[in-house]
Amino acid sequence: MAPSPQSGSSRRLSVFALVVCGLAVVAAVVAFAKEAWLMGVVWVLMAGVSSNIAWYHVRRGRLERAVAEANAARVSEEG
């Protein structure tokens, strides 16, 4: 069964959020190394937000696939 277009967009958004998270972590390390503590803290917070967004989209995609599979199983049982 092919994935729904919505689950594809959830997967794509989660990958983008993980990339942003990784870049934010690198930026935080660089900021702390240059002793720019305030900017380092901002980048750490950005990494936290983007990781939460990634986790949300991963869970959303899993839920959508589970619902689609359950609906397909119900339809196949009925007819």
JSON list of C-alpha atoms in Angstrom, two decimals, residues 4 14 31 33 41 46 54-55:
[
{"chain": "A", "resi": 4, "resn": "SER", "atom": "CA", "xyz": [-0.56, 8.90, 1.71]},
{"chain": "A", "resi": 14, "resn": "SER", "atom": "CA", "xyz": [10.77, 15.87, 10.21]},
{"chain": "A", "resi": 31, "resn": "ALA", "atom": "CA", "xyz": [29.18, 30.25, 19.91]},
{"chain": "A", "resi": 33, "resn": "ALA", "atom": "CA", "xyz": [33.82, 28.19, 21.82]},
{"chain": "A", "resi": 41, "resn": "VAL", "atom": "CA", "xyz": [22.04, 29.62, 24.82]},
{"chain": "A", "resi": 46, "resn": "MET", "atom": "CA", "xyz": [16.59, 26.57, 18.88]},
{"chain": "A", "resi": 54, "resn": "ALA", "atom": "CA", "xyz": [10.89, 16.73, 14.33]},
{"chain": "A", "resi": 55, "resn": "TRP", "atom": "CA", "xyz": [9.54, 14.34, 16.97]}
]
